[in-house]
XYZ file of N, CA, C and O in Angstrom:
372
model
N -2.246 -32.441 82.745
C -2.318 -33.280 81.564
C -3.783 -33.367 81.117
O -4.651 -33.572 81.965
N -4.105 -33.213 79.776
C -5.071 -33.328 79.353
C -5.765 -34.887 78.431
O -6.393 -35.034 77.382
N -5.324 -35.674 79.321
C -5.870 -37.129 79.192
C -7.179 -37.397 78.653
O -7.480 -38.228 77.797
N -7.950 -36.545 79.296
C -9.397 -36.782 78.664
C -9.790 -36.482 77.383
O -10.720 -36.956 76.730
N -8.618 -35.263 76.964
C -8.679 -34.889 75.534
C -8.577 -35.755 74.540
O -9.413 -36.145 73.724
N -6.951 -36.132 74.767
C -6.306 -37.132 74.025
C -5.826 -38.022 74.707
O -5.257 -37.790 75.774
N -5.982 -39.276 74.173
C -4.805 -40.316 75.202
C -3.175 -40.232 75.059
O -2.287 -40.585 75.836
N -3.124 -39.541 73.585
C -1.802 -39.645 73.522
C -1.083 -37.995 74.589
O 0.072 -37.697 74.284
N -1.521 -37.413 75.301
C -1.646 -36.870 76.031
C -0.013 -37.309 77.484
O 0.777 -36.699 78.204
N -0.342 -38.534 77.167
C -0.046 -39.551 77.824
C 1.679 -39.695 77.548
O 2.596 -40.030 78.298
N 1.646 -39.332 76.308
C 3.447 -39.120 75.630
C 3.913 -37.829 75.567
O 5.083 -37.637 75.896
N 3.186 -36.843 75.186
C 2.912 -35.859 75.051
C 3.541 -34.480 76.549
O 4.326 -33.547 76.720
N 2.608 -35.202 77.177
C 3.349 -34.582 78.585
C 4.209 -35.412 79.311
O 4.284 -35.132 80.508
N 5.044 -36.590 78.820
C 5.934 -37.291 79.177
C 5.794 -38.148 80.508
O 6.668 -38.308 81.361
N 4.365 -38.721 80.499
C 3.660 -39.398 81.387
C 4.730 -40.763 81.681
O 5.517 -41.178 82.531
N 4.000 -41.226 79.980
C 5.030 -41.892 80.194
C 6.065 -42.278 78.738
O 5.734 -42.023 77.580
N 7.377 -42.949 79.166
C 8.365 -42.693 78.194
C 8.113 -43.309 76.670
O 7.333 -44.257 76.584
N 8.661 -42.871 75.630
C 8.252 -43.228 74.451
C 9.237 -42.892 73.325
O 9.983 -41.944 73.569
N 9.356 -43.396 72.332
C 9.684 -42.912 71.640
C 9.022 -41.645 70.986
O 7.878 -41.361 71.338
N 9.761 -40.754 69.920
C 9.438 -39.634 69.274
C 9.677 -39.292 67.766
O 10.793 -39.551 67.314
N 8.888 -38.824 67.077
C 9.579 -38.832 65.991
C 9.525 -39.709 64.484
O 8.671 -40.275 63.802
N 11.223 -39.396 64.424
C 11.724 -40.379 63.427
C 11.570 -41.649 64.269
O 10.817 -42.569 63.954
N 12.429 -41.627 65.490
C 12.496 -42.940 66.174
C 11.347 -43.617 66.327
O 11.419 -44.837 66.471
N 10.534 -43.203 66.326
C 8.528 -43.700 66.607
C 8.390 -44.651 65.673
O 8.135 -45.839 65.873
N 8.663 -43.801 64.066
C 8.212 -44.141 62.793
C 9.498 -45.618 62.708
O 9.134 -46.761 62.431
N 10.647 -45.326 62.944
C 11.506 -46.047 62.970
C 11.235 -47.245 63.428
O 11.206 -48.242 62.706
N 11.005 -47.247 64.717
C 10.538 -48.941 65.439
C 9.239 -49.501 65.165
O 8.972 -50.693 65.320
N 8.186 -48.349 64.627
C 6.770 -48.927 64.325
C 7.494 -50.078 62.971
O 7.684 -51.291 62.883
N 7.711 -48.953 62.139
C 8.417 -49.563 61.031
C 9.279 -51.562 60.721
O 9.165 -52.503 59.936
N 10.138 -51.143 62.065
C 11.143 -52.476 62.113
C 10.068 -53.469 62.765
O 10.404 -54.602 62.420
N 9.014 -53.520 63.494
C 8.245 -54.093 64.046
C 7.167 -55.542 63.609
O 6.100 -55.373 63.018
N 7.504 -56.451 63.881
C 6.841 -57.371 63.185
C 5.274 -57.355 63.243
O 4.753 -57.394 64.358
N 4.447 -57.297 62.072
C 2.959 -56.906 61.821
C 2.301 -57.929 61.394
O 2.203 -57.994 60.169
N 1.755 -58.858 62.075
C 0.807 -59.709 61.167
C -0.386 -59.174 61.300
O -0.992 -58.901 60.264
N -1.018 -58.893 62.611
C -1.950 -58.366 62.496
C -2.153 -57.202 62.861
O -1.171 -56.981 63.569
N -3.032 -55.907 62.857
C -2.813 -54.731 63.794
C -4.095 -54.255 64.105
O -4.994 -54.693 63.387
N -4.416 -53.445 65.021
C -5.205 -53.256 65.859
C -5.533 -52.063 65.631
O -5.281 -51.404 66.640
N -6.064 -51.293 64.644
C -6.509 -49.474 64.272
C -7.581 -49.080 65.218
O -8.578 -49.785 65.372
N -7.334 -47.602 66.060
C -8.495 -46.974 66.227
C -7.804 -45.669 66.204
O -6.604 -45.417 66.312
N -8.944 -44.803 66.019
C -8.965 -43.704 65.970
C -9.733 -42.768 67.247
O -10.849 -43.159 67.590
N -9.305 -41.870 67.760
C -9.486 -41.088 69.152
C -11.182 -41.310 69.513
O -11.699 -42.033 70.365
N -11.796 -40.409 68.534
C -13.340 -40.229 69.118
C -14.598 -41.509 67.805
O -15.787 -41.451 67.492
N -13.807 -42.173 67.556
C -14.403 -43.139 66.958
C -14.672 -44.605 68.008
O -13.675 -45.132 68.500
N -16.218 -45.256 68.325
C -16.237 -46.113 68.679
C -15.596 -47.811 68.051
O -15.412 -48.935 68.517
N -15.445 -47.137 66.812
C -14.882 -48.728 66.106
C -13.346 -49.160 66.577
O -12.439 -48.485 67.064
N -13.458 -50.889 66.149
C -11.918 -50.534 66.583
C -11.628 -51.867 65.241
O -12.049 -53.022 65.169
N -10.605 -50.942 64.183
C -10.206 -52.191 63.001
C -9.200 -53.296 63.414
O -8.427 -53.423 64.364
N -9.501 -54.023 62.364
C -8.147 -55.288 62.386
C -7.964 -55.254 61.043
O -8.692 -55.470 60.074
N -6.536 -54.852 61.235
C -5.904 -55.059 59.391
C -4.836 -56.672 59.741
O -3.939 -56.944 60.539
N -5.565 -57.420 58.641
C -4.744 -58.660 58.734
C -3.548 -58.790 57.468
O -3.601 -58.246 56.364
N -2.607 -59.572 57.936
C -1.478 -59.472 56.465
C -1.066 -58.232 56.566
O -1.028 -57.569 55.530
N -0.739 -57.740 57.589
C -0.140 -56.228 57.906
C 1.384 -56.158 57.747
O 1.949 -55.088 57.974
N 2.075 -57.234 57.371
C 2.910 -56.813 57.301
C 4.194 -55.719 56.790
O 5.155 -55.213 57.370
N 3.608 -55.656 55.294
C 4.048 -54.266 54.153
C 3.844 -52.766 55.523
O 4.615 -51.840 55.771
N 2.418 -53.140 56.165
C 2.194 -51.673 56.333
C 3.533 -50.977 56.923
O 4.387 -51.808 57.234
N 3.842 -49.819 57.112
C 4.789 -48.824 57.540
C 4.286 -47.498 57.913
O 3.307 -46.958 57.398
N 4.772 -47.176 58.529
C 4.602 -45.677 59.508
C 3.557 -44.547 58.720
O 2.489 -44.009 59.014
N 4.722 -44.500 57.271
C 3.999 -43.384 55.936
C 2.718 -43.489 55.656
O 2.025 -42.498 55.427
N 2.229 -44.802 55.643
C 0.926 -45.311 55.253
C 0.013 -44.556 56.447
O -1.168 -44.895 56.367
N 0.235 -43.803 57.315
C -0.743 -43.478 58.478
C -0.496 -41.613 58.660
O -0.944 -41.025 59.644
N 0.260 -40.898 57.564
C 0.845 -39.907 57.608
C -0.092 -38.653 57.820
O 0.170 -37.681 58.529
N -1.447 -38.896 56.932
C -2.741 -38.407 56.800
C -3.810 -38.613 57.930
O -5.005 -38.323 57.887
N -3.199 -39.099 58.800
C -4.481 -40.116 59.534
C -3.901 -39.067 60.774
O -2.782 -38.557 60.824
N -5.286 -38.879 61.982
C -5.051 -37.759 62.636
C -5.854 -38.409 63.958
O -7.069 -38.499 64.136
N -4.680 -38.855 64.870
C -5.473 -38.856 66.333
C -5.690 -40.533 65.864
O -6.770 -41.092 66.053
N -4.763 -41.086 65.368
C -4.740 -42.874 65.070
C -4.067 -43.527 66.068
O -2.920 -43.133 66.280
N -4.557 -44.562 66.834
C -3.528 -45.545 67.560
C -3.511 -46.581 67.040
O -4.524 -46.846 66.393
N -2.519 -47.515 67.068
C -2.322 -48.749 66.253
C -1.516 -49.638 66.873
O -0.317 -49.357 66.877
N -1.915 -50.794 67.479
C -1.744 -51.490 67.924
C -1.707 -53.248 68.070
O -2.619 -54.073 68.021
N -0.273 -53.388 68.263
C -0.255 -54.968 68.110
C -1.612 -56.156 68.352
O -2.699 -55.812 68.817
N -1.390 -57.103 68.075
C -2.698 -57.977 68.451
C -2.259 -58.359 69.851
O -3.306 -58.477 70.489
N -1.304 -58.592 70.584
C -0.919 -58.712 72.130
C -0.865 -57.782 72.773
O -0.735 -57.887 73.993
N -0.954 -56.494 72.112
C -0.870 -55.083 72.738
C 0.401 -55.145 73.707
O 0.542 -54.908 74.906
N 0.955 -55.412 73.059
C 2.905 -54.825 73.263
C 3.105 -53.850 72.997
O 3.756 -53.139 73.763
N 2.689 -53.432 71.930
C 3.164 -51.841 71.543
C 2.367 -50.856 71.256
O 1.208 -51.217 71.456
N 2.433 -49.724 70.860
C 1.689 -48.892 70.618
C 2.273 -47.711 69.548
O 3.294 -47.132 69.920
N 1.707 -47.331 68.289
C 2.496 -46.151 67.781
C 1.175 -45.724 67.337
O 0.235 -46.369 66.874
N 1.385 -43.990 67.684
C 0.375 -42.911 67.239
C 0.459 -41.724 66.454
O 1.354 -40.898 66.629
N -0.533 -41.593 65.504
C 0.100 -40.538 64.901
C -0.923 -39.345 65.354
O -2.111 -39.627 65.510
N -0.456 -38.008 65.564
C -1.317 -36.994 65.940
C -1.950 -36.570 65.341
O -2.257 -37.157 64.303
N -2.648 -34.982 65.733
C -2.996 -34.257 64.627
C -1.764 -33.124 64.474
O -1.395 -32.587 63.429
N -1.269 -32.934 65.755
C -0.104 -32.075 66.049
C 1.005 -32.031 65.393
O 1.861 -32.807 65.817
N 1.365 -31.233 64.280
C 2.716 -31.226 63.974
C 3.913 -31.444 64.294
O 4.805 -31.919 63.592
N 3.970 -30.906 65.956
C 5.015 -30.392 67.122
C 4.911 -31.693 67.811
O 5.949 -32.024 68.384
N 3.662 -32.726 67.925
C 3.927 -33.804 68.735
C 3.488 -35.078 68.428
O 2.297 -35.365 68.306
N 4.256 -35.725 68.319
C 4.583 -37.290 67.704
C 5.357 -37.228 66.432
O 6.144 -36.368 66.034
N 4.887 -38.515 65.802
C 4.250 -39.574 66.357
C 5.035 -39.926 67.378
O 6.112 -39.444 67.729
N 4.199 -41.106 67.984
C 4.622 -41.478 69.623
C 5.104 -43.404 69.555
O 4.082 -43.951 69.141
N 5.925 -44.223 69.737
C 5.619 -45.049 69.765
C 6.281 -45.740 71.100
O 7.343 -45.309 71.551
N 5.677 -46.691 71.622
C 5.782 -47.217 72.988
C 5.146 -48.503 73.088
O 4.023 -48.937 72.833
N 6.650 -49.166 73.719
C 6.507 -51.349 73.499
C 6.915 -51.193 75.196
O 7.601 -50.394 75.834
N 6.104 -52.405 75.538
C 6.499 -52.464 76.740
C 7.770 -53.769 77.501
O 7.655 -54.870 76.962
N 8.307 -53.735 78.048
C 9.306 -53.699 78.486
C 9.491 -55.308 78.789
O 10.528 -55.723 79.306
């Protein structure tokens, strides 16, 4: 596994379980958003989009090597750069 590359690496080689897909975009989607948690792979910043709720999956379609994440960090949905892999999304249990 190439973890150090990417974190999403992590879904990718089925580290660990996740959604895929439509289903990714699907539950990011149904997911309640007030606030969210943006970073991007080799970027030190890390955003807060507040009033997040409108946002949806599409809105991140362009965006390459994005993680996005709840303000409790329950969940997680990513979009790649990879065509073949993701997006990824994963709530914990």
């Amino acid at each position: 596994m190439y973890y150090n590359q990417y974190r999403w690496h992590i879904f990718s080689y089925e580290v660990q379980d996740c959604l895929k897909a439509h289903e990714a975009r699907n539950a990011f989607n149904t997911e309640n958003k007030d606030e969210l948690y943006v970073m991007y792979q080799n970027s030190p910043s890390v955003l807060l989009y507040s009033n997040a709720k409108a946002i949806v999956a599409e809105d991140f379609d362009s965006q390459q090597d994005i993680y996005i994440f709840d303000k409790n960090f329950t969940w997680t949905y990513v979009n790649t750069h990879e065509d073949m892999c993701g997006p990824y999304f994963y709530k914990v249990k």
